[in-house]
Coordinates of C-alpha atoms and ligand atoms in Angstrom, one line a residue:
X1389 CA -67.2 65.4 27.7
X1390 CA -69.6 65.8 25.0
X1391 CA -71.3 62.5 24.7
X1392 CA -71.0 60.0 27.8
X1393 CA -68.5 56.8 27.3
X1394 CA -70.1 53.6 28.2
X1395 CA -68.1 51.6 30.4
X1396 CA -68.9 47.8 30.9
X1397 CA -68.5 46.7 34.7
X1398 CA -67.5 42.8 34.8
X1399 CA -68.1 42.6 38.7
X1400 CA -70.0 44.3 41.6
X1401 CA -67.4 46.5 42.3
X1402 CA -67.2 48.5 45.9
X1403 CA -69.8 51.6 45.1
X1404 CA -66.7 54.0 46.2
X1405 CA -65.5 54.4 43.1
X1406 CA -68.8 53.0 40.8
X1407 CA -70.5 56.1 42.5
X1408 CA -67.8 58.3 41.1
X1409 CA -68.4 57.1 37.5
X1410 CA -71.8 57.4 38.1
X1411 CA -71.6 61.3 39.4
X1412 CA -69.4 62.2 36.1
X1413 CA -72.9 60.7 34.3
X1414 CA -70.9 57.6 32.4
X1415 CA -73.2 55.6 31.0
X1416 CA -72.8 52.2 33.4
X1417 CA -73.6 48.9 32.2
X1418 CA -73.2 45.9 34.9
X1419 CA -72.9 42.2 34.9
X1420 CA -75.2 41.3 37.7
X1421 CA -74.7 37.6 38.0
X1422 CA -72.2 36.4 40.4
X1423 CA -69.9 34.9 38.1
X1424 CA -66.9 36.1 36.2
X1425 CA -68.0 36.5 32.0
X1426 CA -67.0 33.4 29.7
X1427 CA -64.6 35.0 27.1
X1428 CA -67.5 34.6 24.7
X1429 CA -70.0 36.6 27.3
X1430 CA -67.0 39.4 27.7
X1431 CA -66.2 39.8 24.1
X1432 CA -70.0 40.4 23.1
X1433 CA -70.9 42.6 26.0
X1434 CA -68.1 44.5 25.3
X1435 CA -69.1 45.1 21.6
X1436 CA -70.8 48.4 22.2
X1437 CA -68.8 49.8 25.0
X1438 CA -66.1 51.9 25.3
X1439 CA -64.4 51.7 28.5
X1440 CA -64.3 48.4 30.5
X1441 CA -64.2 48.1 34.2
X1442 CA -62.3 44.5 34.5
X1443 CA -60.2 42.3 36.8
X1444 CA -57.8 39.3 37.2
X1445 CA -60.7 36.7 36.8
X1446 CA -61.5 38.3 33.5
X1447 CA -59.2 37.0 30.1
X1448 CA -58.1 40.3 28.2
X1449 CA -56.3 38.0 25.6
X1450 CA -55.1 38.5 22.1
X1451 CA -58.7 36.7 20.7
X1452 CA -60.4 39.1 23.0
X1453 CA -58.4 42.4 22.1
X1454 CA -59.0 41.5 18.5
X1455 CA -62.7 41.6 18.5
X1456 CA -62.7 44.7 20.8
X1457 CA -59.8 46.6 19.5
X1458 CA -62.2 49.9 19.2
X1459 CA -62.0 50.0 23.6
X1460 CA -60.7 53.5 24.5
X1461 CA -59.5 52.3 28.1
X1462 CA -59.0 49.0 30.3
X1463 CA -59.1 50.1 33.7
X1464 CA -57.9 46.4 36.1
X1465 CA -59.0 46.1 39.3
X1466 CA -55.9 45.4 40.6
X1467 CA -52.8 45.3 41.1
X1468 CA -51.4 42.5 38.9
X1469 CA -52.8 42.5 35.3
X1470 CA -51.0 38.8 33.9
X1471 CA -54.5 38.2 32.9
X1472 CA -54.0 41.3 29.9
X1473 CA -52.4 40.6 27.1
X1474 CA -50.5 44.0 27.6
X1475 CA -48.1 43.9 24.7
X1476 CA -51.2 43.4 22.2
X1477 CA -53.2 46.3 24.1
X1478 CA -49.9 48.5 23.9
X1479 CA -50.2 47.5 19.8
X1480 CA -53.7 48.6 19.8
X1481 CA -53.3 51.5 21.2
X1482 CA -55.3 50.9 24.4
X1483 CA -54.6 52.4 27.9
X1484 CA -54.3 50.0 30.3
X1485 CA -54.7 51.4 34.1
X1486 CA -54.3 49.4 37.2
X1487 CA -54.9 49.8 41.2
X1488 CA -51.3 49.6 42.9
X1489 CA -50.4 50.4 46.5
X1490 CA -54.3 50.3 47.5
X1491 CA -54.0 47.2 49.0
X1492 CA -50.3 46.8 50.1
X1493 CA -50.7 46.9 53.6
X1494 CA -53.7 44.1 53.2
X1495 CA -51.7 41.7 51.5
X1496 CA -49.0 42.5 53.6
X1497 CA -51.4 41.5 56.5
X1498 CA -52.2 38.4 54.8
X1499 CA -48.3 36.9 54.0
X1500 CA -47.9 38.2 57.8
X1501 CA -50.9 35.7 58.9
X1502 CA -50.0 32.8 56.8
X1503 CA -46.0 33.2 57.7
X1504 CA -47.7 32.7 61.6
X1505 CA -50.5 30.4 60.6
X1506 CA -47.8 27.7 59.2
X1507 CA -45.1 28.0 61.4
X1508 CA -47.7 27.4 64.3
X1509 CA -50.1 24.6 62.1
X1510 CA -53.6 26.6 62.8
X1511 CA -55.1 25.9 60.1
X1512 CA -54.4 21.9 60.6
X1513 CA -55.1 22.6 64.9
X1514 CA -58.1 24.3 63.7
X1515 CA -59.4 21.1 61.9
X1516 CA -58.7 18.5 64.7
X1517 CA -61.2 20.3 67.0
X1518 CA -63.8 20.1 64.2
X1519 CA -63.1 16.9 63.8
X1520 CA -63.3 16.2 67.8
X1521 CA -59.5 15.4 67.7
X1522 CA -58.6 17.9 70.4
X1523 CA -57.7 15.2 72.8
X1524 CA -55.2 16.3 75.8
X1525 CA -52.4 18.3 76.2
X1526 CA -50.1 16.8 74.6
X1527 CA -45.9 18.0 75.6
X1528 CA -44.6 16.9 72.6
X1529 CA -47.4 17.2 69.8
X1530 CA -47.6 19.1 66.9
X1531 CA -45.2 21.3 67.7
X1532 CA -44.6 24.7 65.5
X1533 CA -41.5 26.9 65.7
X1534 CA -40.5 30.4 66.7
X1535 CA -40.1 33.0 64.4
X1536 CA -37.9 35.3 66.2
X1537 CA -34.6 36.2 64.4
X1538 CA -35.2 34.3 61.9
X1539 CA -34.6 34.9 57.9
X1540 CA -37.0 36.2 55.9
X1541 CA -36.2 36.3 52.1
X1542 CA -38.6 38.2 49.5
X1543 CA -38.5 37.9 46.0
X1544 CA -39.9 40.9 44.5
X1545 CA -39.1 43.4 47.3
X1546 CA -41.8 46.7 45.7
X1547 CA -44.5 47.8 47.5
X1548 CA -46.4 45.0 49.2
X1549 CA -42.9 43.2 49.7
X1550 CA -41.7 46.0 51.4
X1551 CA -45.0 46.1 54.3
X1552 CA -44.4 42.3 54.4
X1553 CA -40.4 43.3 55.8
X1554 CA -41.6 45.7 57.6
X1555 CA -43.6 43.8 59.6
X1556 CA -41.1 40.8 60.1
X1557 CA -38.5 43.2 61.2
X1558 CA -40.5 45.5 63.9
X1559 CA -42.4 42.1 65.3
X1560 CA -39.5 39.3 65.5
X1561 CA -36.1 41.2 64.1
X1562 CA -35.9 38.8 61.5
X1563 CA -32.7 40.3 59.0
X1564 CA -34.0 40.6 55.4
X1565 CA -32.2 39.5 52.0
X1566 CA -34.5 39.8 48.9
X1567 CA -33.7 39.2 45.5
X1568 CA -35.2 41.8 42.8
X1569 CA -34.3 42.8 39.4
X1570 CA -33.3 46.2 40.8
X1571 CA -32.0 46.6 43.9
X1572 CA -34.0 48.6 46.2
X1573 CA -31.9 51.2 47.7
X1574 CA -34.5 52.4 50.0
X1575 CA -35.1 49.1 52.2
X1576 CA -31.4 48.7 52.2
X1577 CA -31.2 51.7 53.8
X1578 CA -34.5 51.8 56.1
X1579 CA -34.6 47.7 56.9
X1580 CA -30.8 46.7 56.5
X1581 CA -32.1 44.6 53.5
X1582 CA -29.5 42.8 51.5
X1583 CA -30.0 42.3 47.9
X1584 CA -28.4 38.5 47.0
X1585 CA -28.4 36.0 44.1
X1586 CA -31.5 34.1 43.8
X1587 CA -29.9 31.0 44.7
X1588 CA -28.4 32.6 47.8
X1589 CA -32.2 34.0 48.8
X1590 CA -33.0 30.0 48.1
X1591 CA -30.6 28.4 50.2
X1592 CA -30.4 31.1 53.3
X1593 CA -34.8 32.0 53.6
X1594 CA -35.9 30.4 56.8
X1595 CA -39.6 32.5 55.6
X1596 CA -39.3 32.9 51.8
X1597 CA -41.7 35.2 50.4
X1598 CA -43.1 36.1 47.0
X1599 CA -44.4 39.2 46.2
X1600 CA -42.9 39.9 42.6
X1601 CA -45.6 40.1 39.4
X1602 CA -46.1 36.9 37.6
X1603 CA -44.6 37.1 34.4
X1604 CA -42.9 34.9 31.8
X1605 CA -39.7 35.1 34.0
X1606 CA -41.4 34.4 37.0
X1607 CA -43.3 31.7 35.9
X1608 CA -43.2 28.8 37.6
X1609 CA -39.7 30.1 39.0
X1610 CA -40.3 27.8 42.3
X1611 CA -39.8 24.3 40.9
X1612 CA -38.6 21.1 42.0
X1613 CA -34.4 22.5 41.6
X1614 CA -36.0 25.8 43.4
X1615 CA -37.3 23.7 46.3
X1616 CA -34.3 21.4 46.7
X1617 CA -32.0 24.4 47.6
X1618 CA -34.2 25.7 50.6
X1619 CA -34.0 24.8 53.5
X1620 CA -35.4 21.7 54.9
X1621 CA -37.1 24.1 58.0
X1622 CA -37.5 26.9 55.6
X1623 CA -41.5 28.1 54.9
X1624 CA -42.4 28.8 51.7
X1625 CA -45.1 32.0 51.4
X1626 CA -46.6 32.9 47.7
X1627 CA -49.4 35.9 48.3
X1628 CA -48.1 37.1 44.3
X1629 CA -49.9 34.6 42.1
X1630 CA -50.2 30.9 41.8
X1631 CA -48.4 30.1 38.4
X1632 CA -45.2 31.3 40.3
X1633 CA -44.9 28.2 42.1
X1634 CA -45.0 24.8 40.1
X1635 CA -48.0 23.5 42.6
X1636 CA -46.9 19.7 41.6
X1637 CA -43.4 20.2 42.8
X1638 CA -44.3 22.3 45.9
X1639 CA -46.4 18.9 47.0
X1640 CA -43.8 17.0 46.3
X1641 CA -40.9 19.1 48.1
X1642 CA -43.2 18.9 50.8
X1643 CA -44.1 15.1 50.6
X1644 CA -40.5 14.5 50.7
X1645 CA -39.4 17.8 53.4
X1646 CA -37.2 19.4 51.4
X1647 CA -39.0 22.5 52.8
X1648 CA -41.0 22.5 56.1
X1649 CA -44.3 24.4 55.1
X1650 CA -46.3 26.6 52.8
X1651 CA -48.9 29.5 52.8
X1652 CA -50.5 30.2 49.9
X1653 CA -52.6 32.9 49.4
X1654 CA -52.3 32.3 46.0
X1655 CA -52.9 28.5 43.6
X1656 CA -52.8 26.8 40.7
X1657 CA -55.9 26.7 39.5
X1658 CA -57.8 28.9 41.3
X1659 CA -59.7 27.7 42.8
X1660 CA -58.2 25.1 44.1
X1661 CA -59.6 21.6 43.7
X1662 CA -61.2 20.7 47.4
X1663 CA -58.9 17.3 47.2
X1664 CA -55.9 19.0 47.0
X1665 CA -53.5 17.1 49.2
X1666 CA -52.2 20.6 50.2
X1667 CA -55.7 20.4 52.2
X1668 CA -54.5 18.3 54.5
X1669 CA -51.0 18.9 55.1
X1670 CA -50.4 19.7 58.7
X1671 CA -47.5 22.6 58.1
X1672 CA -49.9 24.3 55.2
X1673 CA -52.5 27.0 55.4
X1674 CA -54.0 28.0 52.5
X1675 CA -56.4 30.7 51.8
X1676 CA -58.8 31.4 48.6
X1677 CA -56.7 34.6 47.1
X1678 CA -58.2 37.4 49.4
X1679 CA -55.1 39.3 49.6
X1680 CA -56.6 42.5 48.8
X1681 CA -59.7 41.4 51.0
X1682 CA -60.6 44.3 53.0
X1683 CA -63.1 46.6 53.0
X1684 CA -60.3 50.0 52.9
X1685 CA -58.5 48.2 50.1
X1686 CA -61.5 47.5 47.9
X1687 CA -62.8 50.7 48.3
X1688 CA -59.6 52.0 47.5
X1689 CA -59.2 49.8 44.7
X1690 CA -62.7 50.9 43.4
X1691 CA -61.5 54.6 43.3
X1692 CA -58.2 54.4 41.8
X1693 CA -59.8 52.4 38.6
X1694 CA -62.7 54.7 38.2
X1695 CA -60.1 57.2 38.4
X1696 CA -57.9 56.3 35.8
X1697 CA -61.1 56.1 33.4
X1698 CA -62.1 59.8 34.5
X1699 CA -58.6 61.3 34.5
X1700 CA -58.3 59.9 30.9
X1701 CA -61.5 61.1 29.4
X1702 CA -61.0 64.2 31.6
X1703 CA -57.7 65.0 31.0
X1704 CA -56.3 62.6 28.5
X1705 CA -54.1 61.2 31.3
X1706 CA -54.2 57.3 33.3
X1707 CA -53.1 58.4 36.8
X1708 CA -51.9 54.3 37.1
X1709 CA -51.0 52.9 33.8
X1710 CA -49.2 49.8 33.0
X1711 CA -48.4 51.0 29.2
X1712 CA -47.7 55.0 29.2
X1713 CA -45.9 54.7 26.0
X1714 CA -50.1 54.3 24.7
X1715 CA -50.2 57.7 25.7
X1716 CA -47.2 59.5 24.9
Ligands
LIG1123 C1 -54.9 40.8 43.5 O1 -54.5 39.7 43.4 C2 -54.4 41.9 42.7 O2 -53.6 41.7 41.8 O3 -54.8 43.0 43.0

């Protein structure tokens, strides 16, 4: 590298990879405030650099991508990267890398937790203690249900689906069905997963998991006809990202028990409003989209995305990239 790049860092990211930028002497400039950029902030901080460190809370639109179109690389903090306008970066020429299997096994953990949490109420137990409802033991009150056997149904069955069947499997032999645009032969093979109609993964899920990307297809693709076919015991898990479940007709499906329960990892908005009558279901656990929440995965995370901006200024190449055809 004859002159250094500089890369504009939209969040404290884990030092892991920040110190591996720093050894390769990129010219580093950070937003210190605790806060994801406005648009306005992003665009104009961006004006001078020529990489950008950025993730999910940050909007890589059209609007944005027009005023920085002279960006070299977009390195995402992440695995998902609905919040880039990837078809206009792909026009502009701009490589856009991303973080994926660094934090399958912690999201995996966390679909795992809230597939437990609902089926056996803790978040709602948790709360009658604080609010010194704890009472007596009571035979016959708020009972959850076992897991054991039971069905659990992914849609999107790639790499953090996979952990997710994994773990159902080994723990409580629960068969898997999962509904993907390509079948994945693999899990067939290693979990006795069985690839089925969407409708058929609706109506047969006892646990029905999302772990697919959001995108235009996938949008909102658990609505109030999506609801009515599950089960009326069936739980309802969304780790992936909020807009894939229509939260209004998730309330009402379980206003009216059309399905039994929910955990969300994942909501629309984040964050969630603290009124949300989700809040105070009894059969719903919801958690502020910490998926990816540990301290291996972020530092992993960290490392793949300064990664993909050394390997590229390096070597020309984007180890993880969401549009290779930029590069070809
Ligand atoms: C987290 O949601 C991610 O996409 O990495």
């Amino acid at each position: 590298m004859i002159d250094h790049p500089k890369i504009l860092i939209t969040r404290k990211y884990p030092a892991a990879g920040i110190n591996l930028l720093e050894q390769e002497r990129f010219r580093l400039t950070f937003w210190d405030q605790d806060r994801p950029m406005t648009p306005e902030e992003l665009a104009a901080e961006a004006k001078d650099h020529q990489a950008l460190l950025c993730t999910l809370t940050d909007r890589i639109d059209k609007p944005f991508l027009d005023r920085c179109s002279h960006l070299e690389i977009i390195s995402q903090f992440a695995v998902g990267y609905d919040n880039i306008d990837i078809p206009e970066a792909t026009r502009k020429k701009i490589p856009v890398g991303f973080t994926p299997d660094a934090m399958s096994e912690a999201t995996a953990d966390i679909a795992f937790g809230l597939m437990i949490a609902a089926a056996r109420k803790f978040f709602f137990l948790h709360k009658t203690i604080l609010t010194g409802q704890w009472g007596h033991f009571n035979p016959t009150g708020h009972l959850g249900f076992e897991l054991k056997g039971k069905t659990l149904g992914i849609l999107g069955l790639g790499r953090i689906g996979i952990k997710m069947a994994q773990r159902c499997s080994a723990a409580y032999d629960m068969p898997v069905i999962y509904h993907n645009r390509n079948r994945n032969l693999a899990a067939e093979k290693q979990l006795g997963a069985r690839h089925v109609p969407l409708d058929q993964l609706l109506e047969q899920s006892d646990i029905l998991s999302v772990h697919c990307a959001l995108t235009p297809e996938t949008r909102h693709i658990f609505d109030a006809r999506a609801f009515r076919k599950m089960k009326p015991s069936a739980v309802f898990i969304n780790t992936a990202r909020g807009p894939i479940h229509h939260e209004p007709d998730l309330i009402e499906a379980l206003n009216q028990k059309q399905i039994w329960g929910a955990g969300l990892d994942v909501t629309d908005p984040e964050p969630m409003a603290k009124d949300n009558p989700l809040l105070s279901m009894e059969n719903v656990c919801v958690l502020p989209h910490v998926g990816s929440g540990t301290m291996e995965a972020r530092d992993q995370m960290s490392v793949l995305a300064a990664q993909n901006i050394i390997e590229f200024y390096n070597t020309g190449k984007v180890p993880h990239i969401v549009n290779p055809e930029v590069l070809a």
